Short mmCIF file of C-alpha atoms in Angstrom, two decimals:
data_model
loop_
_atom_site.label_atom_id
_atom_site.label_comp_id
_atom_site.label_asym_id
_atom_site.label_seq_id
_atom_site.Cartn_x
_atom_site.Cartn_y
_atom_site.Cartn_z
CA MET A 1 92.36 111.17 93.80
CA GLN A 2 93.17 109.39 97.04
CA PRO A 3 96.31 107.27 97.51
CA THR A 4 96.11 103.50 97.21
CA PRO A 5 96.71 101.34 100.29
CA THR A 6 99.42 98.69 99.93
CA THR A 7 101.19 96.52 102.48
CA VAL A 8 104.83 95.84 103.29
CA THR A 9 106.03 93.47 105.98
CA ALA A 10 108.64 94.34 108.59
CA ALA A 11 111.44 91.91 109.45
CA ASP A 12 109.51 90.65 112.49
CA GLY A 13 106.37 89.92 110.45
CA THR A 14 104.43 93.09 111.31
CA ASP A 15 102.24 94.24 108.42
CA LEU A 16 102.67 97.91 107.65
CA ARG A 17 100.41 100.15 105.59
CA LEU A 18 102.21 101.92 102.76
CA TRP A 19 100.09 104.47 100.89
CA GLU A 20 100.94 105.12 97.25
CA GLN A 21 100.06 107.84 94.77
CA PRO A 22 101.69 107.14 91.38
CA ALA A 23 103.48 109.87 89.51
CA ASP A 24 101.25 111.67 87.04
CA GLY A 25 101.46 109.83 83.76
CA GLY A 26 102.40 106.61 85.54
CA GLY A 27 106.07 106.81 84.60
CA GLY A 28 109.20 107.82 86.41
CA ASN A 29 111.86 106.00 88.38
CA THR A 30 111.78 108.26 91.43
CA ALA A 31 109.79 108.04 94.66
CA VAL A 32 109.49 110.07 97.85
CA LEU A 33 108.80 108.17 101.09
CA HIS A 34 106.96 110.39 103.60
CA VAL A 35 107.06 109.52 107.32
CA HIS A 36 104.55 111.04 109.76
CA GLY A 37 104.97 112.44 113.27
CA SER A 38 103.88 111.56 116.78
CA ILE A 39 100.09 111.75 116.95
CA THR A 40 98.77 111.53 113.43
CA ASN A 41 98.99 108.93 110.68
CA SER A 42 100.04 109.19 107.05
CA ARG A 43 96.64 109.66 105.45
CA ALA A 44 95.64 112.32 107.96
CA LEU A 45 98.89 114.25 107.61
CA PHE A 46 99.85 113.77 103.98
CA ALA A 47 96.55 113.16 102.15
CA PRO A 48 93.52 114.26 104.22
CA PRO A 49 90.34 113.35 102.31
CA VAL A 50 88.93 116.87 101.92
CA GLU A 51 86.07 116.47 99.46
CA GLY A 52 86.74 118.25 96.20
CA ASP A 53 90.07 119.74 97.32
CA ASP A 54 93.37 117.89 97.01
CA SER A 55 95.48 120.99 97.69
CA TYR A 56 96.05 119.67 101.23
CA SER A 57 97.49 116.42 99.87
CA TRP A 58 101.26 116.48 99.83
CA LEU A 59 101.14 113.08 98.14
CA ALA A 60 99.10 114.51 95.27
CA ALA A 61 101.54 117.41 94.94
CA THR A 62 104.51 115.04 94.85
CA ALA A 63 102.80 112.94 92.16
CA ARG A 64 102.12 116.04 90.05
CA GLU A 65 105.85 116.79 90.11
CA GLY A 66 106.50 113.43 88.46
CA ARG A 67 107.58 111.41 91.50
CA THR A 68 105.62 108.53 93.00
CA ALA A 69 104.49 109.49 96.49
CA LEU A 70 104.73 106.88 99.25
CA ALA A 71 103.70 107.35 102.88
CA LEU A 72 104.30 104.86 105.68
CA ASP A 73 102.15 104.21 108.74
CA ILE A 74 104.54 103.24 111.53
CA ARG A 75 103.20 100.22 113.47
CA GLY A 76 100.39 101.25 115.79
CA TYR A 77 99.52 104.21 113.57
CA GLY A 78 96.95 104.39 110.80
CA ASP A 79 96.23 101.03 109.23
CA SER A 80 99.44 99.26 110.22
CA ASP A 81 99.31 96.39 112.70
CA ARG A 82 98.81 97.42 116.32
CA PRO A 83 101.38 96.36 118.92
CA PRO A 84 99.64 94.11 121.47
CA GLU A 85 100.34 96.69 124.19
CA LEU A 86 97.72 98.95 122.59
CA ASP A 87 95.03 96.39 123.41
CA ASP A 88 95.84 96.47 127.14
CA PRO A 89 94.93 99.30 129.51
CA PRO A 90 97.41 102.15 128.88
CA GLU A 91 98.95 101.93 132.34
CA ALA A 92 99.81 98.24 131.85
CA ASN A 93 102.81 98.89 129.58
CA ASP A 94 105.59 101.29 128.74
CA PRO A 95 105.48 103.08 125.36
CA PRO A 96 105.71 100.26 122.80
CA VAL A 97 107.18 101.98 119.73
CA ARG A 98 110.31 104.08 120.16
CA ALA A 99 112.54 105.39 117.37
CA PRO A 100 114.59 102.17 116.97
CA THR A 101 111.45 100.11 116.30
CA ALA A 102 109.99 102.77 114.01
CA ALA A 103 113.30 102.86 112.12
CA ARG A 104 112.98 99.13 111.39
CA ASP A 105 109.57 99.84 109.87
CA ILE A 106 111.13 102.59 107.76
CA ALA A 107 113.82 100.14 106.65
CA ALA A 108 111.12 97.76 105.38
CA ALA A 109 109.42 100.56 103.44
CA VAL A 110 112.72 101.81 101.99
CA ASP A 111 113.64 98.29 100.90
CA ALA A 112 110.27 97.88 99.19
CA ALA A 113 110.67 101.25 97.46
CA THR A 114 114.24 100.68 96.28
CA ASP A 115 113.19 97.36 94.76
CA ARG A 116 110.93 99.34 92.41
CA PHE A 117 112.51 102.76 91.99
CA GLU A 118 115.95 103.86 90.90
CA THR A 119 115.91 106.91 93.20
CA VAL A 120 114.19 107.16 96.59
CA HIS A 121 114.07 110.31 98.73
CA LEU A 122 113.23 110.04 102.44
CA LEU A 123 111.19 112.75 104.21
CA GLY A 124 110.25 112.98 107.88
CA VAL A 125 107.98 115.41 109.73
CA SER A 126 108.31 116.25 113.46
CA TRP A 127 108.83 112.90 115.28
CA GLY A 128 109.36 111.50 111.78
CA THR A 129 112.62 113.46 111.69
CA MET A 130 113.77 111.45 114.72
CA THR A 131 112.77 108.09 113.26
CA CYS A 132 114.20 108.87 109.81
CA GLY A 133 117.35 110.23 111.42
CA TYR A 134 117.72 107.09 113.52
CA TYR A 135 117.23 104.90 110.45
CA LEU A 136 119.92 106.73 108.48
CA ALA A 137 122.34 107.01 111.40
CA HIS A 138 122.27 103.21 111.65
CA HIS A 139 122.62 102.72 107.90
CA ALA A 140 125.44 105.22 107.51
CA ASP A 141 127.48 103.03 105.17
CA ASP A 142 124.73 101.50 103.06
CA ALA A 143 121.81 103.95 103.09
CA PRO A 144 119.96 103.35 99.79
CA VAL A 145 118.22 106.76 99.77
CA ALA A 146 119.22 109.72 97.65
CA SER A 147 118.41 112.38 100.24
CA LEU A 148 116.82 113.17 103.59
CA THR A 149 114.40 116.05 104.21
CA GLN A 150 113.76 116.96 107.86
CA VAL A 151 110.58 119.06 108.12
CA ALA A 152 109.73 120.75 111.44
CA PRO A 153 112.49 118.86 113.26
CA VAL A 154 112.81 118.45 117.00
CA HIS A 155 116.36 117.54 118.02
CA ARG A 156 117.59 119.37 121.12
CA PRO A 157 114.60 121.59 121.91
CA PRO A 158 115.01 124.53 124.31
CA TRP A 159 111.63 123.88 125.91
CA SER A 160 110.88 121.44 128.74
CA PHE A 161 109.15 118.08 128.46
CA GLU A 162 106.60 119.29 130.99
CA GLU A 163 105.52 121.92 128.47
CA VAL A 164 104.85 119.13 125.96
CA THR A 165 102.74 117.00 128.27
CA THR A 166 100.85 120.04 129.55
CA ALA A 167 100.02 121.13 126.00
CA LEU A 168 98.74 117.65 125.16
CA GLY A 169 96.99 117.19 128.49
CA VAL A 170 98.73 113.86 129.17
CA ASP A 171 100.49 112.35 132.18
CA ALA A 172 104.26 112.82 132.11
CA GLY A 173 104.55 109.26 133.48
CA LEU A 174 104.19 107.96 129.91
CA ASP A 175 101.75 105.10 129.79
CA ALA A 176 101.71 103.08 126.58
CA TYR A 177 99.20 105.38 124.89
CA TYR A 178 96.73 108.20 125.49
CA ASP A 179 93.34 109.25 124.13
CA GLN A 180 92.70 112.06 121.71
CA THR A 181 89.10 113.32 121.78
CA TYR A 182 87.23 115.29 119.15
CA GLU A 183 86.48 118.23 121.41
CA GLY A 184 89.94 118.22 122.99
CA VAL A 185 91.75 118.32 119.65
CA ARG A 186 89.42 121.01 118.27
CA GLU A 187 90.17 123.17 121.30
CA ARG A 188 93.93 122.59 121.15
CA GLN A 189 94.03 123.48 117.47
CA GLY A 190 91.82 126.52 117.89
CA VAL A 191 89.08 125.26 115.57
CA ALA A 192 85.88 127.28 115.92
CA GLU A 193 83.08 125.55 117.83
CA SER A 194 80.45 126.76 115.39
CA GLY A 195 80.50 125.75 111.74
CA GLU A 196 82.27 122.88 110.03
CA ASP A 197 85.94 123.00 109.14
CA PRO A 198 86.36 120.67 106.12
CA LEU A 199 90.09 120.12 106.72
CA PHE A 200 89.68 119.36 110.43
CA GLU A 201 86.83 116.96 109.70
CA ALA A 202 88.83 115.18 107.00
CA VAL A 203 91.86 114.78 109.25
CA TRP A 204 89.65 113.56 112.07
CA ARG A 205 87.97 110.95 109.84
CA ALA A 206 91.33 109.68 108.68
CA GLN A 207 92.28 109.14 112.33
CA VAL A 208 89.15 107.52 113.74
CA GLU A 209 88.56 105.36 110.63
CA SER A 210 92.04 103.83 111.01
CA ASN A 211 93.29 101.21 113.47
CA GLN A 212 93.85 104.05 115.94
CA GLY A 213 90.13 104.73 116.19
CA VAL A 214 88.19 103.90 119.33
CA ASP A 215 84.87 105.43 118.26
CA ASP A 216 83.71 108.44 116.24
CA GLY A 217 84.88 110.81 118.95
CA THR A 218 88.15 109.21 120.10
CA TYR A 219 91.38 107.75 118.79
CA ILE A 220 94.56 106.70 120.55
CA ALA A 221 98.13 107.89 120.12
CA GLN A 222 101.00 105.87 121.46
CA SER A 223 103.58 107.46 123.72
CA GLY A 224 106.85 106.27 122.21
CA SER A 225 107.30 109.58 120.46
CA LEU A 226 106.87 111.39 123.77
CA ALA A 227 109.51 109.19 125.40
CA ASP A 228 111.89 110.05 122.56
CA THR A 229 111.04 113.73 122.97
CA ALA A 230 111.72 113.53 126.71
CA MET A 231 115.26 112.36 125.90
CA ALA A 232 115.71 115.17 123.42
CA CYS A 233 114.57 117.71 126.03
CA GLU A 234 117.36 116.43 128.28
CA GLY A 235 119.90 117.10 125.52
CA GLU A 236 120.13 113.44 124.49
CA PRO A 237 118.72 113.07 120.96
CA VAL A 238 117.68 109.55 120.03
CA TYR A 239 120.08 109.47 117.08
CA ASP A 240 123.53 110.79 116.23
CA ALA A 241 123.04 113.38 113.50
CA ALA A 242 126.76 113.29 112.76
CA ALA A 243 126.27 109.73 111.46
CA VAL A 244 123.84 110.91 108.76
CA GLY A 245 125.85 111.43 105.58
CA VAL A 246 123.31 111.64 102.75
CA PRO A 247 122.32 114.97 101.15
CA ALA A 248 119.95 116.67 103.57
CA LEU A 249 117.49 119.55 103.77
CA VAL A 250 116.36 120.95 107.13
CA LEU A 251 113.15 122.96 106.75
CA ARG A 252 110.91 124.74 109.26
CA GLY A 253 108.23 127.42 109.26
CA THR A 254 109.02 130.79 110.79
CA ASP A 255 105.89 130.58 112.98
CA ASP A 256 106.62 127.09 114.28
CA ALA A 257 106.69 127.21 118.09
CA ILE A 258 107.62 123.52 118.37
CA SER A 259 110.46 123.28 115.88
CA VAL A 260 112.30 126.47 116.81
CA ARG A 261 115.08 128.12 114.83
CA GLU A 262 117.93 127.47 117.25
CA ASP A 263 117.08 123.76 117.38
CA ALA A 264 116.66 123.36 113.62
CA LEU A 265 119.93 125.19 112.95
CA GLY A 266 121.62 123.07 115.60
CA LEU A 267 120.47 119.93 113.80
CA TYR A 268 121.71 121.34 110.49
CA ASP A 269 125.12 121.99 112.04
CA GLU A 270 125.30 118.51 113.60
CA LEU A 271 124.42 116.58 110.45
CA GLY A 272 127.40 114.66 109.16
CA THR A 273 126.47 115.58 105.59
CA THR A 274 129.24 117.60 103.98
CA ALA A 275 128.57 121.33 103.76
CA ASP A 276 128.11 121.30 99.99
CA ARG A 277 125.38 118.64 100.26
CA LYS A 278 123.14 120.05 102.98
CA GLU A 279 120.72 122.96 103.00
CA TYR A 280 118.68 124.92 105.54
CA ALA A 281 115.47 126.76 104.70
CA GLU A 282 112.59 128.53 106.42
CA LEU A 283 109.08 129.07 105.09
CA ALA A 284 107.70 132.46 106.09
CA GLY A 285 104.40 132.39 107.95
CA ALA A 286 104.22 128.60 108.27
CA ASP A 287 103.73 126.74 111.54
CA HIS A 288 104.31 123.12 112.64
CA TYR A 289 101.61 121.87 110.27
CA ALA A 290 102.70 123.78 107.20
CA MET A 291 101.23 121.08 104.94
CA HIS A 292 97.77 122.05 106.22
CA GLY A 293 98.31 125.80 106.21
CA ALA A 294 98.16 128.69 103.78
CA ARG A 295 101.82 128.19 102.78
CA ARG A 296 101.41 124.52 101.87
CA GLY A 297 102.07 125.20 98.19
CA GLY A 298 105.35 126.83 99.12
CA LEU A 299 106.28 123.83 101.23
CA TYR A 300 105.59 121.38 98.42
CA ALA A 301 107.57 123.50 95.96
CA ALA A 302 110.57 123.96 98.29
CA VAL A 303 110.92 120.22 98.81
CA SER A 304 110.34 119.37 95.15
CA ASP A 305 112.95 121.94 94.07
CA TYR A 306 115.40 120.42 96.54
CA HIS A 307 114.80 116.96 95.10
CA ASP A 308 115.41 118.40 91.63
CA ARG A 309 118.80 119.71 92.75
CA VAL A 310 119.77 116.39 94.33
CA GLU A 311 118.81 114.50 91.18
CA ARG A 312 120.81 116.85 88.96
CA ASP A 313 123.86 116.10 91.11
CA LEU A 314 123.23 112.36 90.68
CA ASP A 315 123.27 112.62 86.87
#
């Protein structure tokens, strides 16, 4: 079962795609809002349409645990409205969507969720940890979410920004957006040239069939996340983790070369959440895309168990 597309509107009138997978049985007063990272969109990351196999769908797993799964496409990603800068040549503009703008989109999705559900958990992945962190840091006194989960976070990374742009094959000058090609992504992800990889093909379709798609072999990714990462590489995270006070889980895979242990632990230490309301965990053998790897079931279970603990404390 694939999630249902719905729409919420940001304060400035931008229409945002919010994907929804109802809790099994249709009941429940709890939802989890998932926020994607820098290159991909929500359907590709959280519910890739692999035919006959929903084990790669984190949204389906969340729904099976009795919580409604929501996933937001930040503007310019997936099926949300495109900033006008994405219709110009890339060199014509600076990156259009940085963490503060993305956080306003998250605010719209959280408001829509809290209108319907008694309890809402917020979950970010990779760049999504920056945007969710920024949202909560600026709603420190009135955050309506029950918890924050930061998966594969990047906060004060020990690697250089040049390493990032080299790995992606993009110009460090940061135009508004850059192309992602079928062959280039296959090579970067180490997908075999011969034979079809059902997961890769499903993720690719979810990208090129969205508003990010250029043609069957190309989609665009905006560079705001890279600009935020450049700041983080200079030791200037885009949000103040000390201002985040809600219960929080920081989670990374032991084989993640992007979200490294020293950075994830540093974020855990910086979070303003009191010590008895924050947790740190690592998933053995998982990399930056744990939700698409062999340990995905362990990832789903770790986060669901954490939400169970938070909800018990709320009772």
